Coordinates of C-alpha atoms and ligand atoms in Angstrom, one line a residue:
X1 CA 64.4 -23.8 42.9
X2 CA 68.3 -24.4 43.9
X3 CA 68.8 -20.5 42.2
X4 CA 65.8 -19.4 45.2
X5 CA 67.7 -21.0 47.8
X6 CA 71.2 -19.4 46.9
X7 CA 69.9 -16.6 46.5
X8 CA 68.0 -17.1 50.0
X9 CA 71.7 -17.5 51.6
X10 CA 72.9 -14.6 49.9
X11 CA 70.0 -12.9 51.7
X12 CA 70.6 -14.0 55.2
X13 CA 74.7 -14.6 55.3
X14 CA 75.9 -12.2 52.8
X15 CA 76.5 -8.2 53.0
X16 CA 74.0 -6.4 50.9
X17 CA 77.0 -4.4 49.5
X18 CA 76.1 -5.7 45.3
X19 CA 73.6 -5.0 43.2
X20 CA 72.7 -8.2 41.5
X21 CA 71.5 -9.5 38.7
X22 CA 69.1 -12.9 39.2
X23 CA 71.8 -15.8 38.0
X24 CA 74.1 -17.8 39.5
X25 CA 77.2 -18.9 37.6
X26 CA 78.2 -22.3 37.7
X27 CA 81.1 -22.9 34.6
X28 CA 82.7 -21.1 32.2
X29 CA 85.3 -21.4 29.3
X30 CA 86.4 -18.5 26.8
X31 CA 83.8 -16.0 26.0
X32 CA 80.9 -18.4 27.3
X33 CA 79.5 -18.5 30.5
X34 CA 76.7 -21.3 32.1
X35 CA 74.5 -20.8 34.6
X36 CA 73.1 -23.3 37.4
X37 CA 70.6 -24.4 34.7
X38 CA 72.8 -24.6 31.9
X39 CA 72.0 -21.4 30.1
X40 CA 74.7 -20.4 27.7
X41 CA 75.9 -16.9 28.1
X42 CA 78.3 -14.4 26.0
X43 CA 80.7 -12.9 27.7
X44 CA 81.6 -9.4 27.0
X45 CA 82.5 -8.5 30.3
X46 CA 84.0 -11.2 31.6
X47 CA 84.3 -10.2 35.9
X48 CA 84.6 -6.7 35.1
X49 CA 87.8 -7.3 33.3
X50 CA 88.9 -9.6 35.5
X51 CA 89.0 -12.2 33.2
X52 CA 91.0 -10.8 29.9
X53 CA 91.8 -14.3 28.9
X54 CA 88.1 -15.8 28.8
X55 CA 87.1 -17.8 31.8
X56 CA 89.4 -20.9 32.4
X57 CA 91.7 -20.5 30.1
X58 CA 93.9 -23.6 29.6
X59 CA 97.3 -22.5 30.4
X60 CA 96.1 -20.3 33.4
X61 CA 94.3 -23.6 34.4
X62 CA 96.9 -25.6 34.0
X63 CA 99.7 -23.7 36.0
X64 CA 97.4 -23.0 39.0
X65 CA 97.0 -26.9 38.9
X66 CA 100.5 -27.6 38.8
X67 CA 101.5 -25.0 41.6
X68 CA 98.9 -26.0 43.7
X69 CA 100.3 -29.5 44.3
X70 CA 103.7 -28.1 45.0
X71 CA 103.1 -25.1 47.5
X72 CA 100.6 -22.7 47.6
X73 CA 101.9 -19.9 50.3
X74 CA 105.2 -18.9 51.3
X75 CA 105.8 -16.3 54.3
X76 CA 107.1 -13.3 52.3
X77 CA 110.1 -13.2 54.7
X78 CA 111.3 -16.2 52.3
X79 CA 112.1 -16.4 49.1
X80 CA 109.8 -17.5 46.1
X81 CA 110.7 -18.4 42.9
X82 CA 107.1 -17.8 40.9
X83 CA 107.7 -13.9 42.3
X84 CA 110.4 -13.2 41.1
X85 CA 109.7 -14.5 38.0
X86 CA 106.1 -12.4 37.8
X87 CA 108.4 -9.5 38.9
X88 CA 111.2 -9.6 36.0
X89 CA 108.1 -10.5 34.0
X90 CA 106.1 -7.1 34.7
X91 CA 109.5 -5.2 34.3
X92 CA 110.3 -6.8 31.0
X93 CA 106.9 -5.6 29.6
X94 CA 107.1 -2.2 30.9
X95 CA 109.8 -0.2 32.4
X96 CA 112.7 -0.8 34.7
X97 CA 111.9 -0.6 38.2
X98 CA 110.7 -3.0 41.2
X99 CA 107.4 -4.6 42.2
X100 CA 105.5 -5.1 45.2
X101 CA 103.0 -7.7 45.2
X102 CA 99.3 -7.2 46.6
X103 CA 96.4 -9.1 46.4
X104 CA 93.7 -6.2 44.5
X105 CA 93.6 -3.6 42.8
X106 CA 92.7 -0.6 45.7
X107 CA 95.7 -2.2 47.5
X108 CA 97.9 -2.0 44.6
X109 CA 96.9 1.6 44.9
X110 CA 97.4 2.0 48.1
X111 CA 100.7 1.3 48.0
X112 CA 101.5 3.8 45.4
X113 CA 99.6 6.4 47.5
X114 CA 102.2 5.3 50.5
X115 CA 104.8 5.0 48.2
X116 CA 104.5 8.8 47.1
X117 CA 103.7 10.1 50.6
X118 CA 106.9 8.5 52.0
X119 CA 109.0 9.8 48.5
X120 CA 107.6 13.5 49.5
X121 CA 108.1 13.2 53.5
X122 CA 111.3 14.8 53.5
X123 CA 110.5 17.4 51.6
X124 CA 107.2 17.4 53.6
X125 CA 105.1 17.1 50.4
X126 CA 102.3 15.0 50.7
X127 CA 99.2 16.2 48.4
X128 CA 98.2 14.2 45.6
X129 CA 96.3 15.4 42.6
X130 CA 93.5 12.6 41.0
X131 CA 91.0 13.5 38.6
X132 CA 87.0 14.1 38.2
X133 CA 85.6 10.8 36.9
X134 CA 88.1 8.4 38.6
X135 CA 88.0 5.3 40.2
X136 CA 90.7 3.8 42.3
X137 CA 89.3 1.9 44.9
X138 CA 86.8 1.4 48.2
X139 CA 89.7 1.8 50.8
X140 CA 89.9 4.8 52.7
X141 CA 92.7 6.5 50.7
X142 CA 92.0 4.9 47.5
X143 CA 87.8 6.2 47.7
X144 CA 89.5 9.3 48.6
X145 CA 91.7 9.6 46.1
X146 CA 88.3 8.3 43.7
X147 CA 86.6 11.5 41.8
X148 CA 83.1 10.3 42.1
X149 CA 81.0 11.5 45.4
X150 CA 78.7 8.6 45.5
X151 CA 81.6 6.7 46.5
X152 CA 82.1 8.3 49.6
X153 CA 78.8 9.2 50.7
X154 CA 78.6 8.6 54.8
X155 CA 82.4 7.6 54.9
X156 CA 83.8 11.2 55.9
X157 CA 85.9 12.4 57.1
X158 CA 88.1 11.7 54.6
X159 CA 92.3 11.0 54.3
X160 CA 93.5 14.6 54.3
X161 CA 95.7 15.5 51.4
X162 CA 93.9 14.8 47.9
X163 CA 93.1 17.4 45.3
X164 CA 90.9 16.5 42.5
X165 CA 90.3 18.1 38.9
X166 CA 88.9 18.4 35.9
X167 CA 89.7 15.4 33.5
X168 CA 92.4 16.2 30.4
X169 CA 92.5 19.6 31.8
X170 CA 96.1 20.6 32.5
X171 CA 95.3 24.2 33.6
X172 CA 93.2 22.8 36.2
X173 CA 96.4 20.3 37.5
X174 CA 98.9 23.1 37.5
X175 CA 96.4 25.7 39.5
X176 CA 96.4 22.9 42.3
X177 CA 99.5 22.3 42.2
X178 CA 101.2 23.7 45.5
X179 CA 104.8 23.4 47.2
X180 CA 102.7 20.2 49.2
X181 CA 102.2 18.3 46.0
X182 CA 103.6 15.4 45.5
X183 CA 101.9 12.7 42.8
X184 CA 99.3 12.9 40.1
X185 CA 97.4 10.0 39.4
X186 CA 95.3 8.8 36.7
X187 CA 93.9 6.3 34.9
X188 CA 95.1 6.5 30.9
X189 CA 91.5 5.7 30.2
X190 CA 88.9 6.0 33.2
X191 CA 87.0 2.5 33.0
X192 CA 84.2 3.2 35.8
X193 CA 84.2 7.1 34.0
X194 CA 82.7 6.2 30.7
X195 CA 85.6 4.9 28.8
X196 CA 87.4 8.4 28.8
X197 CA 91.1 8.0 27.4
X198 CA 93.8 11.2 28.0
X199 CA 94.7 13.0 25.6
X200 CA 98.3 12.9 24.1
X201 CA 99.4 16.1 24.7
X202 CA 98.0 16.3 28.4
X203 CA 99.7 13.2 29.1
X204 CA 103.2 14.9 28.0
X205 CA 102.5 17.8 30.1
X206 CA 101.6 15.8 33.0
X207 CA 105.0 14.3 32.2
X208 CA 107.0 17.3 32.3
X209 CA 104.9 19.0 34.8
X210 CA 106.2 16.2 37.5
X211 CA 109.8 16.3 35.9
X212 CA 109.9 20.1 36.7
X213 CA 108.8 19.6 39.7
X214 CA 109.9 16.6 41.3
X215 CA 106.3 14.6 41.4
X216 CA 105.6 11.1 40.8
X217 CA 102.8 10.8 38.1
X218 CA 101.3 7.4 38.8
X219 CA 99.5 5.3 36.2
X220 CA 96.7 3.3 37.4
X221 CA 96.4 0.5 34.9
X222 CA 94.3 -1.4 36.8
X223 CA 91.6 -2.0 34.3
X224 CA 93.7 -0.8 31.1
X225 CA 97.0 -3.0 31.8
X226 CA 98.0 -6.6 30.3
X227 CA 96.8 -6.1 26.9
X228 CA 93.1 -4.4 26.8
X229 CA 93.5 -1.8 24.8
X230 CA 96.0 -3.6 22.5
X231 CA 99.2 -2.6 23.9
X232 CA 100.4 -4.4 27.3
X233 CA 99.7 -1.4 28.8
X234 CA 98.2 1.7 28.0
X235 CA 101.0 4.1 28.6
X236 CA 102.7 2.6 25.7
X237 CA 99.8 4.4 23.3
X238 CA 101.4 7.9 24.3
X239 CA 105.1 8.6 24.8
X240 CA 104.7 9.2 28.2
X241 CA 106.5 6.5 30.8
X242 CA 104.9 7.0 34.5
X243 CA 107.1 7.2 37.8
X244 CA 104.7 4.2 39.4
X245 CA 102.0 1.9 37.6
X246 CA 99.4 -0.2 39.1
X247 CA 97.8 -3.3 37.7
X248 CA 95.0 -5.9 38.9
X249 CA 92.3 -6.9 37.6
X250 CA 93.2 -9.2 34.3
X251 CA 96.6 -9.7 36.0
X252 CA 96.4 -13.0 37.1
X253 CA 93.9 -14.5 34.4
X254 CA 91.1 -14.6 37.0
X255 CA 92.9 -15.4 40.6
X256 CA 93.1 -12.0 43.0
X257 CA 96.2 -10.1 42.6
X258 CA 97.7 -6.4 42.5
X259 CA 101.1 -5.3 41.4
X260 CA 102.9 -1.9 41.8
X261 CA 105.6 -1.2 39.7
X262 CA 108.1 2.0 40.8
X263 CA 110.3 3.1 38.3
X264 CA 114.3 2.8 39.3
X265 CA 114.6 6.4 41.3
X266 CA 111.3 5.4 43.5
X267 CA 112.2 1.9 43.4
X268 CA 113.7 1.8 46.8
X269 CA 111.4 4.2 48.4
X270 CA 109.4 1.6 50.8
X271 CA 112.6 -0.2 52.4
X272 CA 112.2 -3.2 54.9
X273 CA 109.7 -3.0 57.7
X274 CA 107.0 0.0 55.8
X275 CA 104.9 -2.3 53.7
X276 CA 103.7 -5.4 53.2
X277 CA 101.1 -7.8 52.8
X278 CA 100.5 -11.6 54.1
X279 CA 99.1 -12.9 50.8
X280 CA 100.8 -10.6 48.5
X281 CA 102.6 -12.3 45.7
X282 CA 102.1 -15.7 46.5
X283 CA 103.5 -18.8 44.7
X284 CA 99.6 -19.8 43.4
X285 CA 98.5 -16.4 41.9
X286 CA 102.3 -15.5 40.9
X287 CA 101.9 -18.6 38.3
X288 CA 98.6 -18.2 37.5
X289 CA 100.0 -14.7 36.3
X290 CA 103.0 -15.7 34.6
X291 CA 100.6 -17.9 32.6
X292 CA 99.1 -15.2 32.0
X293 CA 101.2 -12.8 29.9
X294 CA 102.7 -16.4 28.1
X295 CA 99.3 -16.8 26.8
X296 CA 99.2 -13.3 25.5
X297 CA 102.6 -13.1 24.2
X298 CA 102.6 -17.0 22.8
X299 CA 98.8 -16.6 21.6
X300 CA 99.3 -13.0 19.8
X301 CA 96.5 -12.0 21.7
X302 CA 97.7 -7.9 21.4
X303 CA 97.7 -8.2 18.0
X304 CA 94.2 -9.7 17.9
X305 CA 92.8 -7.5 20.4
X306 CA 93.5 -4.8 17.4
X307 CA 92.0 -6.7 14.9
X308 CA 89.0 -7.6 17.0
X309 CA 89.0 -4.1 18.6
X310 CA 88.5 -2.6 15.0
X311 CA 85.9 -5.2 13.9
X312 CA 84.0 -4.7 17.1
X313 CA 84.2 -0.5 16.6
X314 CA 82.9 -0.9 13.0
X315 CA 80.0 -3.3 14.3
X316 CA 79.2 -1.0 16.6
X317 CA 79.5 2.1 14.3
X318 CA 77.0 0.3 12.0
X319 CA 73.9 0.4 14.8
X320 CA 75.0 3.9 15.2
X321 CA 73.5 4.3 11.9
X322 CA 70.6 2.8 12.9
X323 CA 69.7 4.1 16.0
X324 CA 70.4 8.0 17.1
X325 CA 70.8 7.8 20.4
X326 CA 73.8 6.2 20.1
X327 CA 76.0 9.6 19.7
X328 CA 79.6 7.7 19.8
X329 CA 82.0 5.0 19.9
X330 CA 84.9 5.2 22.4
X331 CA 88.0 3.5 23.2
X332 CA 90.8 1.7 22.1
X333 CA 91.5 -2.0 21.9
X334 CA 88.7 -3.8 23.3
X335 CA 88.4 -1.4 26.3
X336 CA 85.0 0.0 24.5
X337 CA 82.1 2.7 24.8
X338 CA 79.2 3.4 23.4
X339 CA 77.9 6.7 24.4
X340 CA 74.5 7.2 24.1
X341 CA 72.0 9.8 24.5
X342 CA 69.4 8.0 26.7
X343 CA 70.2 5.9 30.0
X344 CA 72.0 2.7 28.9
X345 CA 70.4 0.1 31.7
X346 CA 67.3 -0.6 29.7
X347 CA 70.1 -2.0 26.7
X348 CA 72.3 -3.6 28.9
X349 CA 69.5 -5.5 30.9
X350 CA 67.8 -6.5 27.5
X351 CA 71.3 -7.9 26.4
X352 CA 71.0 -9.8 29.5
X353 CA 67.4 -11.4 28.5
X354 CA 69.2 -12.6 25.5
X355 CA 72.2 -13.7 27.2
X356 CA 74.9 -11.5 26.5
X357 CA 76.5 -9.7 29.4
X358 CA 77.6 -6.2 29.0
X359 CA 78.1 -2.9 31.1
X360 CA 76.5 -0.2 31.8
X361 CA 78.4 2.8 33.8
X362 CA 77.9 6.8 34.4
X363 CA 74.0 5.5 33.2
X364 CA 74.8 6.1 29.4
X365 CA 77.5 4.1 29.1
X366 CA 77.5 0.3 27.9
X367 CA 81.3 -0.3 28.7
X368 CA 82.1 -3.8 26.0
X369 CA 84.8 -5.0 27.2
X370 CA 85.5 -8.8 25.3
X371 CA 88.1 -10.9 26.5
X372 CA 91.4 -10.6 24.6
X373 CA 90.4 -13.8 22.9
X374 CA 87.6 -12.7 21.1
X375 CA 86.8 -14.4 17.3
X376 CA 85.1 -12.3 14.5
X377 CA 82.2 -15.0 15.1
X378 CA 81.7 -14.0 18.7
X379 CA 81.4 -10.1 17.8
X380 CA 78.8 -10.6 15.1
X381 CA 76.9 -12.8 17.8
X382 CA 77.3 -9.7 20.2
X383 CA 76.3 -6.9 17.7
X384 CA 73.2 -8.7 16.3
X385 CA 71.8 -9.3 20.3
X386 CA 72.9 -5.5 20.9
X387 CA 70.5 -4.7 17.8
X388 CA 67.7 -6.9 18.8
X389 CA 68.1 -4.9 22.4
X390 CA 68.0 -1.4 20.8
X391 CA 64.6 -2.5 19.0
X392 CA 63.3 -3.2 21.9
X393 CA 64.5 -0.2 23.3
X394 CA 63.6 2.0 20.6
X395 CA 60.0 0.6 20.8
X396 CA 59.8 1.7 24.8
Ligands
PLP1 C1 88.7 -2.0 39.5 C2 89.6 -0.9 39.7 C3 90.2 -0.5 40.9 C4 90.0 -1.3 42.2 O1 90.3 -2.6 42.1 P1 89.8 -3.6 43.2 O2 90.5 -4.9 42.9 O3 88.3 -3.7 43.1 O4 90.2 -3.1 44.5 C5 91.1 0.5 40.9 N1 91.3 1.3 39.8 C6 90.7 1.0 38.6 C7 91.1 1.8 37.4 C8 89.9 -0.1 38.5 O5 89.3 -0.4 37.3

């Protein structure tokens, strides 16, 4: 009855922008979930990567706690000491550079886009190459820069100046590549795509393709960054350092906040007075985020998002026995796809039914995504429900 009437307000004061599913979340803690009735739920896709650590983990908890009684916001025309912190924090992980705090992951984005059109304006460059498949946000520039169509469907005209292409295609970068190009950005392994990683030797030619040429090749690690695929961030897998990365998502353990990193000769670009934000970087999410990459450095959570990435592929790659239209198993770390030959929603919405949450994207897709905290006991959980679901499926 109390689910009706939330929903009944979701109705009449909410946007219709979501597609929902019928349950309202009330509590959650590691890889479980509760809802208003006190359902248990598994959660292998905790807020669409939002939550890497589990829900509520305790030192993410604990910090927001403490910061909260001390001072939530500061003006960013004053100094803050959780900021800088995050900053050196991001840089010590990664690559030398600066950061600029935002508050999402299309922002974080959008800065880079700025960044690179400010980088190329006295050379009046200004083009940026993204790819088929992508997704880098629902701002105008960012949906723009986004290789899928349904995402800009009744939003035209569009931000001039974006080219896309083919996925791992590096033919198809260097034939759009013009005297106005400026950036190429992509996602080391599209997320909303299908769980469709780069491959090595495209990712080095990217590399020296902007070297030659003066471009900024921009990472968006929005979904791949602090640990999901078993490195800190994805670049790391290749030998291929990018000019400017972007993170979100599992950044701040659950609280929203975006981060762009620019290497040392882009570092400088946006100078005083042509960016900003109000809430960017903010005492509150800046420790929640901190608390974040102790818990994964302190907690060995990359190395058990290898072990538990393996154990979850080989699970997986045992109902691929079983079942043929499952045709592969994709991804690295716990960033995971199953590909499959028939449209995924049926599985993921029978998972559902008997509580485990999962994803399905690009329709035969179920994106399993497990927070970084995962336990052998959790996966074996998740892979007998996924096999209950196939039955089901299998029998129509
Ligand atoms: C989720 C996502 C975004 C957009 O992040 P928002 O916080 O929803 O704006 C951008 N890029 C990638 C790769 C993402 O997964």
């Amino acid at each position: 009855m109390k689910k009706d009437a939330i929903i009944g307000k979701y109705k009449k004061y909410v946007m219709p922008t979501y597609m929902h599913t019928k349950v309202v979340f009330a509590k959650g803690k590691g890889v479980k979930v509760w809802d208003i009735d006190g359902e248990e739920y598994l959660d292998f896709f905790p807020g669409w990567a939002v939550s890497g650590l589990g829900h509520c983990h305790n030192r993410v908890v604990s910090a927001i706690k403490r910061q909260a009684g001390k001072i939530i916001h500061v003006s960013n025309n004053y100094y803050n000491e959780l900021q800088a912190g995050l900053a050196e924090k991001i840089v010590r992980h990664s690559f030398e550079g600066k950061v600029f705090f935002a508050n999402s992951g299309a922002e974080a984005n959008e800065c880079a886009i700025k960044l690179a059109r400010r980088y190329g304006s006295p050379t009046k460059r200004y083009e940026i190459i993204t790819m088929e498949k992508s997704f880098h946000g629902r701002t105008m520039a960012t949906l723009t820069a986004t290789g899928q169509d349904k995402i800009k469907d009744g939003f035209e005209p569009l931000l001039e100046g974006f080219k896309i292409v083919p996925f791992n295609d590096i033919a198809a970068v260097k034939a759009a590549t013009t005297d106005k190009t400026i950036a190429v950005m992509i996602e080391p392994i599209q997320g909303e795509g299908g769980i469709n990683a780069a491959d090595r030797s495209y990712m080095e030619q990217l590399r020296r393709l902007c070297d030659e040429k003066d471009m900024l090749l921009i990472f968006d690690e929005i979904q791949t960054g602090m640990g999901r695929t078993g490195e800190m961030f994805c670049y790391k897998h290749y030998d291929v350092t990018p000019d400017v990365m972007t993170l979100a998502k599992s950044l701040g353990g659950g609280v929203p906040i975006g981060a762009a990193l620019a290497a040392k000769k882009v570092a400088n670009t946006l100078s005083p007075g042509s960016h900003a934000s109000t809430f960017g970087g903010s005492p509150i999410v800046c420790a929640a985020a901190i608390a974040t990459f102790e818990a994964i450095e302190k907690e060995k959570l990359l190395d058990n998002t290898r072990k538990m990435g393996k154990y979850l592929k080989s699970g997986l790659e045992g109902l691929k026995k079983d079942f043929s239209f499952i045709t592969g198993v994709k991804g690295m770390g716990l960033m995971i796809g199953l590909e499959l030959s028939i449209d995924g929603t049926g599985i993921s919405e029978e998972c559902f039914k008997r509580k485990l949450l999962i994803n399905c994207t690009q329709k035969k897709i179920l994106r399993i995504m497990p927070p970084l905290i995962v336990k052998r006991h959790d996966i074996d959980e998740a892979i007998g429900i996924l096999r209950q679901a196939m039955e089901t499926e299998k029998r129509g």
